[in-house]
Short mmCIF file of C-alpha atoms in Angstrom, two decimals:
data_model
loop_
_atom_site.label_atom_id
_atom_site.label_comp_id
_atom_site.label_asym_id
_atom_site.label_seq_id
_atom_site.Cartn_x
_atom_site.Cartn_y
_atom_site.Cartn_z
CA UNK A 1 11.34 10.41 -16.96
CA UNK A 2 8.59 10.13 -14.41
CA UNK A 3 9.49 11.17 -10.89
CA UNK A 4 7.63 9.85 -7.82
CA UNK A 5 8.45 11.00 -4.31
CA UNK A 6 6.98 9.99 -0.99
CA UNK A 7 7.17 11.92 2.25
CA UNK A 8 8.00 11.31 4.97
CA UNK A 9 10.33 8.32 4.61
CA UNK A 10 9.67 7.31 8.22
CA UNK A 11 6.75 8.16 10.47
CA UNK A 12 6.26 7.26 14.12
CA UNK A 13 2.90 7.85 15.82
CA UNK A 14 1.18 6.86 19.03
CA UNK A 15 -1.61 4.33 18.83
CA UNK A 16 -4.87 6.15 18.17
CA UNK A 17 -3.25 9.09 16.39
CA UNK A 18 -3.65 9.83 12.69
CA UNK A 19 -0.97 9.32 10.03
CA UNK A 20 -0.64 11.03 6.66
CA UNK A 21 1.73 10.05 3.85
CA UNK A 22 2.07 12.19 0.74
CA UNK A 23 3.02 11.08 -2.78
CA UNK A 24 4.10 13.63 -5.37
CA UNK A 25 4.41 12.71 -9.04
CA UNK A 26 5.51 14.46 -12.21
CA UNK A 27 3.52 12.73 -14.98
CA UNK A 28 0.36 14.77 -15.55
CA UNK A 29 -1.12 11.87 -17.58
CA UNK A 30 -1.29 9.63 -14.50
CA UNK A 31 -4.84 8.43 -13.96
CA UNK A 32 -4.64 5.64 -11.38
CA UNK A 33 -3.39 6.25 -7.83
CA UNK A 34 -2.92 3.23 -5.55
CA UNK A 35 -1.42 2.74 -2.12
CA UNK A 36 0.21 -0.55 -1.11
CA UNK A 37 1.06 -1.88 2.32
CA UNK A 38 4.00 -4.22 2.83
CA UNK A 39 4.25 -6.14 6.07
CA UNK A 40 7.53 -7.67 7.16
CA UNK A 41 8.47 -10.70 5.04
CA UNK A 42 5.56 -10.32 2.62
CA UNK A 43 4.83 -8.87 -0.77
CA UNK A 44 3.02 -5.51 -1.04
CA UNK A 45 -0.78 -5.57 -0.95
CA UNK A 46 -3.19 -2.97 -2.27
CA UNK A 47 -5.07 -1.19 0.51
CA UNK A 48 -6.81 1.61 -1.34
CA UNK A 49 -6.81 3.22 -4.77
CA UNK A 50 -8.43 6.11 -6.56
CA UNK A 51 -8.94 7.07 -10.17
CA UNK A 52 -8.58 10.55 -11.57
CA UNK A 53 -12.28 11.33 -11.80
CA UNK A 54 -12.63 11.13 -8.00
CA UNK A 55 -11.12 13.47 -5.37
CA UNK A 56 -11.41 11.34 -2.27
CA UNK A 57 -12.16 7.76 -1.32
CA UNK A 58 -12.65 6.22 2.13
CA UNK A 59 -12.58 2.68 3.41
CA UNK A 60 -13.15 2.50 7.15
CA UNK A 61 -10.02 3.97 8.80
CA UNK A 62 -8.10 4.67 5.60
CA UNK A 63 -8.69 7.30 2.96
CA UNK A 64 -6.94 8.61 -0.13
CA UNK A 65 -7.20 12.18 -1.38
CA UNK A 66 -6.12 13.35 -4.81
CA UNK A 67 -5.07 16.78 -6.01
CA UNK A 68 -4.46 16.42 -9.76
CA UNK A 69 -3.70 20.09 -10.25
CA UNK A 70 -0.85 19.98 -7.76
CA UNK A 71 0.07 16.41 -8.77
CA UNK A 72 -0.02 14.76 -5.40
CA UNK A 73 -2.17 12.29 -3.51
CA UNK A 74 -2.14 11.31 0.13
CA UNK A 75 -2.90 8.32 2.31
CA UNK A 76 -4.72 9.07 5.56
CA UNK A 77 -4.95 6.52 8.38
CA UNK A 78 -7.07 7.43 11.38
CA UNK A 79 -7.15 5.79 14.82
CA UNK A 80 -3.89 3.99 14.08
CA UNK A 81 -3.32 0.54 15.55
CA UNK A 82 -0.09 -1.47 16.02
CA UNK A 83 -1.08 -3.68 13.05
CA UNK A 84 -0.86 -0.60 10.82
CA UNK A 85 2.94 -0.70 11.31
CA UNK A 86 4.37 -1.50 7.88
CA UNK A 87 5.99 0.05 4.82
CA UNK A 88 3.61 1.95 2.52
CA UNK A 89 4.18 2.59 -1.19
CA UNK A 90 2.45 4.77 -3.74
CA UNK A 91 2.54 3.95 -7.47
CA UNK A 92 0.82 6.60 -9.67
CA UNK A 93 0.17 5.15 -13.09
CA UNK A 94 -0.83 6.37 -16.55
CA UNK A 95 -1.76 2.94 -17.89
CA UNK A 96 1.10 2.29 -20.27
CA UNK A 97 2.47 -0.77 -18.49
CA UNK A 98 5.50 0.88 -16.91
CA UNK A 99 5.16 1.36 -13.15
CA UNK A 100 7.19 3.56 -10.84
CA UNK A 101 6.81 3.14 -7.11
CA UNK A 102 7.66 5.70 -4.47
CA UNK A 103 10.61 4.94 -2.20
CA UNK A 104 8.33 3.82 0.61
CA UNK A 105 7.32 5.17 4.03
CA UNK A 106 7.97 3.13 7.14
CA UNK A 107 5.13 3.68 9.61
CA UNK A 108 5.64 2.70 13.23
CA UNK A 109 2.63 2.78 15.56
CA UNK A 110 3.68 2.74 19.19
CA UNK A 111 1.27 1.07 21.64
CA UNK B 1 -6.96 -19.86 -4.07
CA UNK B 2 -6.07 -16.92 -6.32
CA UNK B 3 -2.36 -16.34 -6.02
CA UNK B 4 1.02 -15.55 -7.54
CA UNK B 5 3.71 -18.11 -6.78
CA UNK B 6 7.47 -17.70 -7.08
CA UNK B 7 10.21 -20.27 -6.87
CA UNK B 8 12.63 -20.55 -5.29
CA UNK B 9 11.94 -18.38 -2.26
CA UNK B 10 15.61 -18.21 -1.30
CA UNK B 11 18.66 -18.67 -3.51
CA UNK B 12 22.37 -18.31 -2.91
CA UNK B 13 24.53 -18.59 -6.00
CA UNK B 14 27.91 -17.60 -7.38
CA UNK B 15 28.86 -14.97 -9.91
CA UNK B 16 28.28 -16.06 -13.49
CA UNK B 17 26.10 -19.09 -12.86
CA UNK B 18 22.89 -18.76 -14.87
CA UNK B 19 19.68 -18.96 -12.91
CA UNK B 20 15.93 -18.72 -13.44
CA UNK B 21 13.29 -17.56 -10.99
CA UNK B 22 9.84 -18.82 -11.92
CA UNK B 23 6.60 -16.90 -11.52
CA UNK B 24 3.13 -18.26 -12.06
CA UNK B 25 -0.37 -16.80 -11.56
CA UNK B 26 -3.72 -18.61 -11.58
CA UNK B 27 -6.00 -15.59 -12.06
CA UNK B 28 -5.90 -15.43 -15.86
CA UNK B 29 -4.31 -11.97 -15.63
CA UNK B 30 -3.07 -10.26 -18.77
CA UNK B 31 -0.32 -8.20 -17.15
CA UNK B 32 2.73 -9.51 -15.31
CA UNK B 33 5.81 -7.73 -14.01
CA UNK B 34 9.06 -8.22 -12.11
CA UNK B 35 10.44 -5.86 -9.45
CA UNK B 36 13.51 -5.74 -7.29
CA UNK B 37 13.45 -4.23 -3.83
CA UNK B 38 16.55 -2.74 -2.24
CA UNK B 39 16.78 -0.78 1.04
CA UNK B 40 16.03 2.90 0.53
CA UNK B 41 15.19 2.45 -3.15
CA UNK B 42 11.69 1.03 -2.91
CA UNK B 43 10.41 -1.24 -5.67
CA UNK B 44 11.97 -0.83 -9.08
CA UNK B 45 10.44 -2.43 -12.16
CA UNK B 46 12.71 -4.74 -14.17
CA UNK B 47 10.44 -5.96 -16.99
CA UNK B 48 6.75 -6.15 -17.64
CA UNK B 49 4.46 -7.99 -20.02
CA UNK B 50 1.06 -6.75 -21.19
CA UNK B 51 0.23 -9.94 -23.07
CA UNK B 52 1.64 -13.26 -24.22
CA UNK B 53 4.79 -12.78 -26.33
CA UNK B 54 4.88 -9.05 -25.46
CA UNK B 55 7.53 -7.84 -23.01
CA UNK B 56 8.97 -4.40 -22.30
CA UNK B 57 11.76 -2.93 -20.21
CA UNK B 58 11.09 -1.29 -16.91
CA UNK B 59 13.50 1.01 -15.11
CA UNK B 60 16.30 -1.47 -14.36
CA UNK B 61 16.40 -4.17 -17.08
CA UNK B 62 20.19 -4.52 -17.43
CA UNK B 63 21.41 -8.03 -16.66
CA UNK B 64 17.95 -9.62 -16.80
CA UNK B 65 15.87 -11.45 -19.39
CA UNK B 66 12.23 -12.50 -19.38
CA UNK B 67 9.88 -14.46 -21.57
CA UNK B 68 6.09 -14.77 -21.75
CA UNK B 69 5.26 -17.87 -23.75
CA UNK B 70 2.11 -18.65 -21.79
CA UNK B 71 -0.31 -16.35 -20.02
CA UNK B 72 0.24 -17.79 -16.55
CA UNK B 73 4.06 -17.88 -16.47
CA UNK B 74 6.66 -15.12 -16.52
CA UNK B 75 10.14 -16.40 -15.61
CA UNK B 76 13.03 -14.07 -14.77
CA UNK B 77 16.41 -15.15 -16.13
CA UNK B 78 19.80 -13.98 -14.96
CA UNK B 79 22.25 -15.19 -17.59
CA UNK B 80 25.39 -14.17 -15.69
CA UNK B 81 24.50 -13.00 -12.18
CA UNK B 82 26.72 -10.47 -10.45
CA UNK B 83 26.86 -9.38 -6.77
CA UNK B 84 24.96 -6.14 -7.55
CA UNK B 85 21.95 -8.30 -8.41
CA UNK B 86 21.72 -9.45 -4.81
CA UNK B 87 18.23 -8.29 -3.90
CA UNK B 88 14.66 -9.21 -3.00
CA UNK B 89 12.63 -9.94 -6.13
CA UNK B 90 8.87 -9.77 -6.53
CA UNK B 91 6.66 -10.93 -9.34
CA UNK B 92 3.21 -9.38 -9.73
CA UNK B 93 0.19 -9.71 -11.96
CA UNK B 94 -2.77 -7.48 -12.77
CA UNK B 95 -6.06 -8.04 -14.55
CA UNK B 96 -5.87 -4.99 -16.79
CA UNK B 97 -3.57 -5.25 -19.81
CA UNK B 98 -2.12 -1.82 -19.02
CA UNK B 99 -1.34 -2.78 -15.45
CA UNK B 100 -3.43 0.18 -14.24
CA UNK B 101 -5.25 -1.81 -11.61
CA UNK B 102 -4.47 -3.78 -8.49
CA UNK B 103 -1.11 -5.51 -8.62
CA UNK B 104 -1.12 -8.94 -6.96
CA UNK B 105 2.35 -9.69 -5.62
CA UNK B 106 4.05 -13.00 -5.05
CA UNK B 107 5.81 -13.78 -1.75
CA UNK B 108 9.25 -12.73 -2.99
CA UNK B 109 12.55 -14.42 -3.81
CA UNK B 110 15.63 -13.45 -1.84
CA UNK B 111 18.67 -13.80 -4.06
CA UNK B 112 22.27 -13.61 -2.89
CA UNK B 113 25.08 -13.61 -5.46
CA UNK B 114 28.57 -14.15 -4.04
#
């Protein structure tokens, strides 16, 4: 079946530094690539997504890059702030209804 | 306000006592899904529904049942709960029938089975 892996599982950075989380997937038919942020005690929330006809997408301090050939996509957060501390999930999707999420990356931003 | 609601938010029960966790969305979304979240395992899909009266198994469907009789509701049923079903459960909905779009998550239901 489909395999989705996220790395690293934990990431600690100083405020103002950049953070990068990578998601590797096995299903070459995947065509939708979202990243979700889960704050403590809440449900996950979409922060950025990209579709397979685009290589990169930016929204202020966050960006997602996609490499379909290598079957991975990455979340980039620049100028990190303490409120970026959360768990981040990827969930590459081929549009058949079944969803597989990565195991999650816990990001800690130290003031 | 557009939202997904789940009830109850917290539940402690005993092995074998049937329970239902309700999920409702007010966004007229076609797709709904249930997930469980366990430490180190991320979110794992239990069941999903791409339309009324259409449900399909996710990765971990054993021990769970669902139904989709109306578009807005997607209850999760545990006929005979066991301690290994102790977990944090999330319901989600999405506008696209395939689910290949933003998932809107509910606030979660923390279930403990003793």
